[in-house]
Amino acid sequence: ETGVTQSPTHLIKTRGQQVTLRCSSQSGHNTVSWYQQALGQGPQFIFQYYREEENGRGNFPPRFSGLQFPNYSSELNVNALELDDSALYLCASSRVQGYGYTFGSGTRLTVV
Amino acid sequence: KNEVEQSPQNLTAQEGEFITINCSYSVGISALHWLQQHPGGGIVSLFMLSSGKKKHGRLIATINIQEKHSSLHITASHPRDSAVYICAVKTQGGSEKLVFGKGTKLTVNP
């Protein structure tokens, strides 16, 4: 059973650009959540996908969007990047909703 | 006030000391997680609790549902235990999101 893999590990973007972050979950993990972790803070919930449908959303604007694919991979897309979007983005997957989570190592996004 | 509060924010210990990190929450939960985050950013799940106590090696986690409080204990601490320890709760009802504390940065000196 492989872990959760995120790509890229680091990324630098310019304000106003768009970015796509990717997460490859463990086989059979049909629930994936995305979190934003600013420096020195705990992660904040962005949204969750269950069987390719959005299943809950945190307090993030619509320019944060996502997709989940049948092969247990998912994407986080952020449009019109702002400086405050600079953070570590984590994905976490689980086999059954509410069961134990497996976290990826994160993508560190820097917006300049 | 955050829904999940951790204390202390920073903790420095000498190798071999017994460590306690506390977590209090103000919402109804269905489960509480203790997580470990190393400087690279990756998070490792240590425990998931809904009641009582769990032990894994030198780590012990307890939860008191009535008092809305959980503790993570590390016995015979070692420098390799140095990391940020994060408490996260799964709230009852609604979406399956986790609400995180801000973490406790533990440094164990040799």
PDB file of C-alpha atoms in Angstrom:
ATOM      1  CA  GLU A   1       0.000   0.000   0.000  1.00  0.00           C
ATOM      2  CA  THR A   2       1.656   3.245  -1.108  1.00  0.00           C
ATOM      3  CA  GLY A   3       1.374   6.495   0.808  1.00  0.00           C
ATOM      4  CA  VAL A   4      -0.103   9.789  -0.264  1.00  0.00           C
ATOM      5  CA  THR A   5       2.085  11.621  -2.773  1.00  0.00           C
ATOM      6  CA  GLN A   6       1.873  15.337  -3.508  1.00  0.00           C
ATOM      7  CA  SER A   7       3.456  17.218  -6.373  1.00  0.00           C
ATOM      8  CA  PRO A   8       5.260  19.445  -6.797  1.00  0.00           C
ATOM      9  CA  THR A   9       7.019  19.727  -3.441  1.00  0.00           C
ATOM     10  CA  HIS A  10       7.854  23.399  -3.922  1.00  0.00           C
ATOM     11  CA  LEU A  11       6.469  26.017  -6.277  1.00  0.00           C
ATOM     12  CA  ILE A  12       6.956  29.732  -6.846  1.00  0.00           C
ATOM     13  CA  LYS A  13       4.249  31.692  -8.666  1.00  0.00           C
ATOM     14  CA  THR A  14       3.573  35.324  -9.422  1.00  0.00           C
ATOM     15  CA  ARG A  15       0.559  37.191  -8.064  1.00  0.00           C
ATOM     16  CA  GLY A  16      -2.386  36.823 -10.439  1.00  0.00           C
ATOM     17  CA  GLN A  17      -1.252  33.513 -11.895  1.00  0.00           C
ATOM     18  CA  GLN A  18      -3.074  30.203 -11.591  1.00  0.00           C
ATOM     19  CA  VAL A  19      -1.700  27.038  -9.981  1.00  0.00           C
ATOM     20  CA  THR A  20      -2.630  23.352  -9.917  1.00  0.00           C
ATOM     21  CA  LEU A  21      -1.440  21.124  -7.087  1.00  0.00           C
ATOM     22  CA  ARG A  22      -1.739  17.361  -7.297  1.00  0.00           C
ATOM     23  CA  CYS A  23      -2.313  14.588  -4.807  1.00  0.00           C
ATOM     24  CA  SER A  24      -2.144  10.863  -5.421  1.00  0.00           C
ATOM     25  CA  SER A  25      -4.007   8.977  -2.717  1.00  0.00           C
ATOM     26  CA  GLN A  26      -3.668   5.391  -1.563  1.00  0.00           C
ATOM     27  CA  SER A  27      -5.619   2.823  -3.539  1.00  0.00           C
ATOM     28  CA  GLY A  28      -9.128   2.476  -2.164  1.00  0.00           C
ATOM     29  CA  HIS A  29      -9.077   5.859  -0.410  1.00  0.00           C
ATOM     30  CA  ASN A  30     -12.215   7.451  -1.798  1.00  0.00           C
ATOM     31  CA  THR A  31     -12.155  10.523   0.460  1.00  0.00           C
ATOM     32  CA  VAL A  32      -9.606  13.300   0.061  1.00  0.00           C
ATOM     33  CA  SER A  33      -9.342  16.589   1.920  1.00  0.00           C
ATOM     34  CA  TRP A  34      -7.192  19.606   1.184  1.00  0.00           C
ATOM     35  CA  TYR A  35      -5.765  21.922   3.843  1.00  0.00           C
ATOM     36  CA  GLN A  36      -3.865  25.208   3.804  1.00  0.00           C
ATOM     37  CA  GLN A  37      -1.219  25.722   6.477  1.00  0.00           C
ATOM     38  CA  ALA A  38       0.210  29.212   6.861  1.00  0.00           C
ATOM     39  CA  LEU A  39       3.555  29.585   8.598  1.00  0.00           C
ATOM     40  CA  GLY A  40       3.247  28.993  12.340  1.00  0.00           C
ATOM     41  CA  GLN A  41      -0.424  28.038  12.133  1.00  0.00           C
ATOM     42  CA  GLY A  42      -2.401  24.839  12.152  1.00  0.00           C
ATOM     43  CA  PRO A  43      -3.846  23.587   8.854  1.00  0.00           C
ATOM     44  CA  GLN A  44      -7.167  25.086   7.731  1.00  0.00           C
ATOM     45  CA  PHE A  45      -9.759  23.002   5.910  1.00  0.00           C
ATOM     46  CA  ILE A  46     -10.266  24.018   2.259  1.00  0.00           C
ATOM     47  CA  PHE A  47     -12.622  21.296   0.993  1.00  0.00           C
ATOM     48  CA  GLN A  48     -13.212  17.582   0.832  1.00  0.00           C
ATOM     49  CA  TYR A  49     -14.090  15.260  -2.037  1.00  0.00           C
ATOM     50  CA  TYR A  50     -15.863  11.943  -1.709  1.00  0.00           C
ATOM     51  CA  ARG A  51     -16.311   9.744  -4.751  1.00  0.00           C
ATOM     52  CA  GLU A  52     -15.482  12.652  -7.082  1.00  0.00           C
ATOM     53  CA  GLU A  53     -18.034  15.049  -5.586  1.00  0.00           C
ATOM     54  CA  GLU A  54     -17.317  17.997  -3.284  1.00  0.00           C
ATOM     55  CA  ASN A  55     -18.490  16.982   0.170  1.00  0.00           C
ATOM     56  CA  GLY A  56     -17.827  20.023   2.318  1.00  0.00           C
ATOM     57  CA  ARG A  57     -16.018  23.316   2.045  1.00  0.00           C
ATOM     58  CA  GLY A  58     -14.226  25.603   4.456  1.00  0.00           C
ATOM     59  CA  ASN A  59     -14.084  29.375   4.447  1.00  0.00           C
ATOM     60  CA  PHE A  60     -12.194  29.761   1.176  1.00  0.00           C
ATOM     61  CA  PRO A  61     -13.269  31.816  -1.872  1.00  0.00           C
ATOM     62  CA  PRO A  62     -14.454  30.207  -5.133  1.00  0.00           C
ATOM     63  CA  ARG A  63     -11.068  30.762  -6.764  1.00  0.00           C
ATOM     64  CA  PHE A  64     -10.036  27.677  -4.773  1.00  0.00           C
ATOM     65  CA  SER A  65     -11.467  24.694  -6.624  1.00  0.00           C
ATOM     66  CA  GLY A  66     -10.790  21.005  -6.832  1.00  0.00           C
ATOM     67  CA  LEU A  67     -11.259  17.784  -8.694  1.00  0.00           C
ATOM     68  CA  GLN A  68     -11.101  14.135  -7.698  1.00  0.00           C
ATOM     69  CA  PHE A  69     -10.538  11.393 -10.262  1.00  0.00           C
ATOM     70  CA  PRO A  70     -11.556   7.718 -10.330  1.00  0.00           C
ATOM     71  CA  ASN A  71      -7.909   6.644  -9.939  1.00  0.00           C
ATOM     72  CA  TYR A  72      -7.807   8.188  -6.402  1.00  0.00           C
ATOM     73  CA  SER A  73      -5.833  11.230  -7.529  1.00  0.00           C
ATOM     74  CA  SER A  74      -7.048  14.773  -6.973  1.00  0.00           C
ATOM     75  CA  GLU A  75      -6.191  18.358  -7.792  1.00  0.00           C
ATOM     76  CA  LEU A  76      -6.388  21.688  -6.024  1.00  0.00           C
ATOM     77  CA  ASN A  77      -6.629  24.670  -8.366  1.00  0.00           C
ATOM     78  CA  VAL A  78      -6.142  28.246  -7.246  1.00  0.00           C
ATOM     79  CA  ASN A  79      -6.891  31.123  -9.631  1.00  0.00           C
ATOM     80  CA  ALA A  80      -5.798  34.750  -9.382  1.00  0.00           C
ATOM     81  CA  LEU A  81      -3.104  34.008  -6.819  1.00  0.00           C
ATOM     82  CA  GLU A  82      -2.627  36.461  -3.982  1.00  0.00           C
ATOM     83  CA  LEU A  83       0.400  36.937  -1.761  1.00  0.00           C
ATOM     84  CA  ASP A  84      -1.543  35.523   1.206  1.00  0.00           C
ATOM     85  CA  ASP A  85      -1.982  32.244  -0.662  1.00  0.00           C
ATOM     86  CA  SER A  86       1.653  31.480   0.170  1.00  0.00           C
ATOM     87  CA  ALA A  87       1.437  28.428   2.422  1.00  0.00           C
ATOM     88  CA  LEU A  88       1.954  24.695   2.725  1.00  0.00           C
ATOM     89  CA  TYR A  89      -0.905  22.820   1.046  1.00  0.00           C
ATOM     90  CA  LEU A  90      -1.631  19.386   2.429  1.00  0.00           C
ATOM     91  CA  CYS A  91      -3.878  16.649   1.177  1.00  0.00           C
ATOM     92  CA  ALA A  92      -5.173  13.842   3.362  1.00  0.00           C
ATOM     93  CA  SER A  93      -7.005  10.734   2.240  1.00  0.00           C
ATOM     94  CA  SER A  94      -8.984   8.048   3.999  1.00  0.00           C
ATOM     95  CA  ARG A  95     -10.594   4.765   3.012  1.00  0.00           C
ATOM     96  CA  VAL A  96     -13.840   5.480   4.793  1.00  0.00           C
ATOM     97  CA  GLN A  97     -15.201   8.864   5.740  1.00  0.00           C
ATOM     98  CA  GLY A  98     -14.161   9.737   9.274  1.00  0.00           C
ATOM     99  CA  TYR A  99     -11.669   6.890   9.529  1.00  0.00           C
ATOM    100  CA  GLY A 100      -7.933   7.406   9.983  1.00  0.00           C
ATOM    101  CA  TYR A 101      -6.270   9.823   7.598  1.00  0.00           C
ATOM    102  CA  THR A 102      -3.028   9.527   5.647  1.00  0.00           C
ATOM    103  CA  PHE A 103      -1.366  12.839   4.928  1.00  0.00           C
ATOM    104  CA  GLY A 104       0.906  13.804   2.085  1.00  0.00           C
ATOM    105  CA  SER A 105       4.138  15.728   2.628  1.00  0.00           C
ATOM    106  CA  GLY A 106       2.630  18.874   1.220  1.00  0.00           C
ATOM    107  CA  THR A 107       3.341  21.396  -1.513  1.00  0.00           C
ATOM    108  CA  ARG A 108       4.963  24.608  -0.372  1.00  0.00           C
ATOM    109  CA  LEU A 109       3.599  27.433  -2.540  1.00  0.00           C
ATOM    110  CA  THR A 110       5.247  30.838  -2.558  1.00  0.00           C
ATOM    111  CA  VAL A 111       3.468  33.706  -4.302  1.00  0.00           C
ATOM    112  CA  VAL A 112       5.660  36.685  -5.149  1.00  0.00           C
TER     113      VAL A 112
ATOM    114  CA  LYS B   1     -11.224  31.774  20.494  1.00  0.00           C
ATOM    115  CA  ASN B   2     -10.092  28.778  18.464  1.00  0.00           C
ATOM    116  CA  GLU B   3     -12.198  25.643  18.619  1.00  0.00           C
ATOM    117  CA  VAL B   4      -9.049  23.632  19.409  1.00  0.00           C
ATOM    118  CA  GLU B   5      -6.464  24.981  21.825  1.00  0.00           C
ATOM    119  CA  GLN B   6      -3.115  23.393  22.559  1.00  0.00           C
ATOM    120  CA  SER B   7      -0.635  24.021  25.341  1.00  0.00           C
ATOM    121  CA  PRO B   8       2.147  24.696  25.631  1.00  0.00           C
ATOM    122  CA  GLN B   9       2.908  26.409  22.338  1.00  0.00           C
ATOM    123  CA  ASN B  10       6.621  25.610  22.693  1.00  0.00           C
ATOM    124  CA  LEU B  11       8.292  23.004  24.856  1.00  0.00           C
ATOM    125  CA  THR B  12      11.981  22.300  25.418  1.00  0.00           C
ATOM    126  CA  ALA B  13      13.036  19.178  27.297  1.00  0.00           C
ATOM    127  CA  GLN B  14      16.151  17.217  28.096  1.00  0.00           C
ATOM    128  CA  GLU B  15      16.559  13.728  26.716  1.00  0.00           C
ATOM    129  CA  GLY B  16      14.838  11.200  28.952  1.00  0.00           C
ATOM    130  CA  GLU B  17      12.221  13.565  30.348  1.00  0.00           C
ATOM    131  CA  PHE B  18       8.498  12.764  30.426  1.00  0.00           C
ATOM    132  CA  ILE B  19       6.573  15.089  28.114  1.00  0.00           C
ATOM    133  CA  THR B  20       2.912  16.094  28.253  1.00  0.00           C
ATOM    134  CA  ILE B  21       1.111  18.114  25.589  1.00  0.00           C
ATOM    135  CA  ASN B  22      -2.458  19.193  26.198  1.00  0.00           C
ATOM    136  CA  CYS B  23      -5.400  19.783  23.887  1.00  0.00           C
ATOM    137  CA  SER B  24      -8.776  21.305  24.775  1.00  0.00           C
ATOM    138  CA  TYR B  25     -11.683  21.694  22.387  1.00  0.00           C
ATOM    139  CA  SER B  26     -14.985  23.502  22.549  1.00  0.00           C
ATOM    140  CA  VAL B  27     -17.102  21.633  20.001  1.00  0.00           C
ATOM    141  CA  GLY B  28     -18.768  18.244  19.873  1.00  0.00           C
ATOM    142  CA  ILE B  29     -16.475  15.733  18.269  1.00  0.00           C
ATOM    143  CA  SER B  30     -16.651  12.224  16.917  1.00  0.00           C
ATOM    144  CA  ALA B  31     -12.885  11.646  17.047  1.00  0.00           C
ATOM    145  CA  LEU B  32      -9.641  13.348  18.020  1.00  0.00           C
ATOM    146  CA  HIS B  33      -6.338  12.920  16.219  1.00  0.00           C
ATOM    147  CA  TRP B  34      -2.784  13.472  17.388  1.00  0.00           C
ATOM    148  CA  LEU B  35      -0.421  14.221  14.528  1.00  0.00           C
ATOM    149  CA  GLN B  36       3.308  14.756  14.225  1.00  0.00           C
ATOM    150  CA  GLN B  37       4.770  17.247  11.749  1.00  0.00           C
ATOM    151  CA  HIS B  38       8.469  17.391  11.004  1.00  0.00           C
ATOM    152  CA  PRO B  39      10.252  20.491   9.599  1.00  0.00           C
ATOM    153  CA  GLY B  40       9.828  19.273   6.008  1.00  0.00           C
ATOM    154  CA  GLY B  41       6.068  19.635   6.432  1.00  0.00           C
ATOM    155  CA  GLY B  42       4.835  16.060   6.151  1.00  0.00           C
ATOM    156  CA  ILE B  43       2.291  14.985   8.734  1.00  0.00           C
ATOM    157  CA  VAL B  44       2.183  11.554  10.347  1.00  0.00           C
ATOM    158  CA  SER B  45      -0.917  10.359  12.127  1.00  0.00           C
ATOM    159  CA  LEU B  46      -0.027   9.102  15.621  1.00  0.00           C
ATOM    160  CA  PHE B  47      -3.397   8.321  17.181  1.00  0.00           C
ATOM    161  CA  MET B  48      -7.094   8.558  16.537  1.00  0.00           C
ATOM    162  CA  LEU B  49      -9.179   8.521  19.726  1.00  0.00           C
ATOM    163  CA  SER B  50     -12.847   8.624  20.508  1.00  0.00           C
ATOM    164  CA  SER B  51     -12.573   7.521  24.142  1.00  0.00           C
ATOM    165  CA  GLY B  52     -10.145   6.258  26.754  1.00  0.00           C
ATOM    166  CA  LYS B  53      -6.476   5.752  26.122  1.00  0.00           C
ATOM    167  CA  LYS B  54      -4.147   4.423  23.451  1.00  0.00           C
ATOM    168  CA  LYS B  55      -0.481   3.487  23.652  1.00  0.00           C
ATOM    169  CA  HIS B  56       2.082   2.989  20.926  1.00  0.00           C
ATOM    170  CA  GLY B  57       5.668   2.496  21.994  1.00  0.00           C
ATOM    171  CA  ARG B  58       6.705   5.479  24.107  1.00  0.00           C
ATOM    172  CA  LEU B  59       3.616   7.482  23.135  1.00  0.00           C
ATOM    173  CA  ILE B  60       0.397   7.511  25.126  1.00  0.00           C
ATOM    174  CA  ALA B  61      -2.739   9.457  24.237  1.00  0.00           C
ATOM    175  CA  THR B  62      -5.731   9.956  26.493  1.00  0.00           C
ATOM    176  CA  ILE B  63      -9.057  11.662  26.034  1.00  0.00           C
ATOM    177  CA  ASN B  64     -11.748  12.800  28.466  1.00  0.00           C
ATOM    178  CA  ILE B  65     -14.912  13.395  26.467  1.00  0.00           C
ATOM    179  CA  GLN B  66     -16.808  14.982  29.366  1.00  0.00           C
ATOM    180  CA  GLU B  67     -14.050  17.519  29.989  1.00  0.00           C
ATOM    181  CA  LYS B  68     -13.307  17.977  26.259  1.00  0.00           C
ATOM    182  CA  HIS B  69      -9.628  17.441  26.877  1.00  0.00           C
ATOM    183  CA  SER B  70      -6.902  15.193  25.530  1.00  0.00           C
ATOM    184  CA  SER B  71      -3.256  14.714  26.398  1.00  0.00           C
ATOM    185  CA  LEU B  72      -0.312  13.277  24.509  1.00  0.00           C
ATOM    186  CA  HIS B  73       2.479  11.875  26.649  1.00  0.00           C
ATOM    187  CA  ILE B  74       5.970  10.901  25.558  1.00  0.00           C
ATOM    188  CA  THR B  75       7.973   8.755  27.944  1.00  0.00           C
ATOM    189  CA  ALA B  76      11.793   8.700  27.908  1.00  0.00           C
ATOM    190  CA  SER B  77      11.914  11.495  25.323  1.00  0.00           C
ATOM    191  CA  HIS B  78      14.627  11.454  22.676  1.00  0.00           C
ATOM    192  CA  PRO B  79      15.997  14.141  20.330  1.00  0.00           C
ATOM    193  CA  ARG B  80      14.340  12.358  17.410  1.00  0.00           C
ATOM    194  CA  ASP B  81      10.971  13.175  19.044  1.00  0.00           C
ATOM    195  CA  SER B  82      11.612  16.846  18.215  1.00  0.00           C
ATOM    196  CA  ALA B  83       8.749  17.940  15.972  1.00  0.00           C
ATOM    197  CA  VAL B  84       5.496  19.861  16.016  1.00  0.00           C
ATOM    198  CA  TYR B  85       2.653  17.891  17.588  1.00  0.00           C
ATOM    199  CA  ILE B  86      -0.810  18.832  16.398  1.00  0.00           C
ATOM    200  CA  CYS B  87      -4.189  18.004  17.880  1.00  0.00           C
ATOM    201  CA  ALA B  88      -7.085  17.839  15.414  1.00  0.00           C
ATOM    202  CA  VAL B  89     -10.743  17.023  15.965  1.00  0.00           C
ATOM    203  CA  LYS B  90     -13.372  15.701  13.633  1.00  0.00           C
ATOM    204  CA  THR B  91     -16.513  17.652  14.428  1.00  0.00           C
ATOM    205  CA  GLN B  92     -19.883  15.972  14.735  1.00  0.00           C
ATOM    206  CA  GLY B  93     -22.221  16.156  11.774  1.00  0.00           C
ATOM    207  CA  GLY B  94     -21.710  18.180   8.623  1.00  0.00           C
ATOM    208  CA  SER B  95     -18.686  17.608   6.432  1.00  0.00           C
ATOM    209  CA  GLU B  96     -15.830  15.343   7.386  1.00  0.00           C
ATOM    210  CA  LYS B  97     -13.345  18.128   8.009  1.00  0.00           C
ATOM    211  CA  LEU B  98     -10.690  18.180  10.694  1.00  0.00           C
ATOM    212  CA  VAL B  99     -10.263  21.280  12.860  1.00  0.00           C
ATOM    213  CA  PHE B 100      -6.652  21.686  13.909  1.00  0.00           C
ATOM    214  CA  GLY B 101      -4.897  23.257  16.844  1.00  0.00           C
ATOM    215  CA  LYS B 102      -1.914  25.469  16.143  1.00  0.00           C
ATOM    216  CA  GLY B 103       0.524  22.802  17.289  1.00  0.00           C
ATOM    217  CA  THR B 104       3.106  22.414  20.015  1.00  0.00           C
ATOM    218  CA  LYS B 105       6.726  22.687  18.972  1.00  0.00           C
ATOM    219  CA  LEU B 106       8.763  20.170  20.961  1.00  0.00           C
ATOM    220  CA  THR B 107      12.550  20.320  21.123  1.00  0.00           C
ATOM    221  CA  VAL B 108      14.360  17.544  22.960  1.00  0.00           C
ATOM    222  CA  ASN B 109      17.996  18.297  23.685  1.00  0.00           C
ATOM    223  CA  PRO B 110      20.602  15.555  24.119  1.00  0.00           C
TER     224      PRO B 110
END
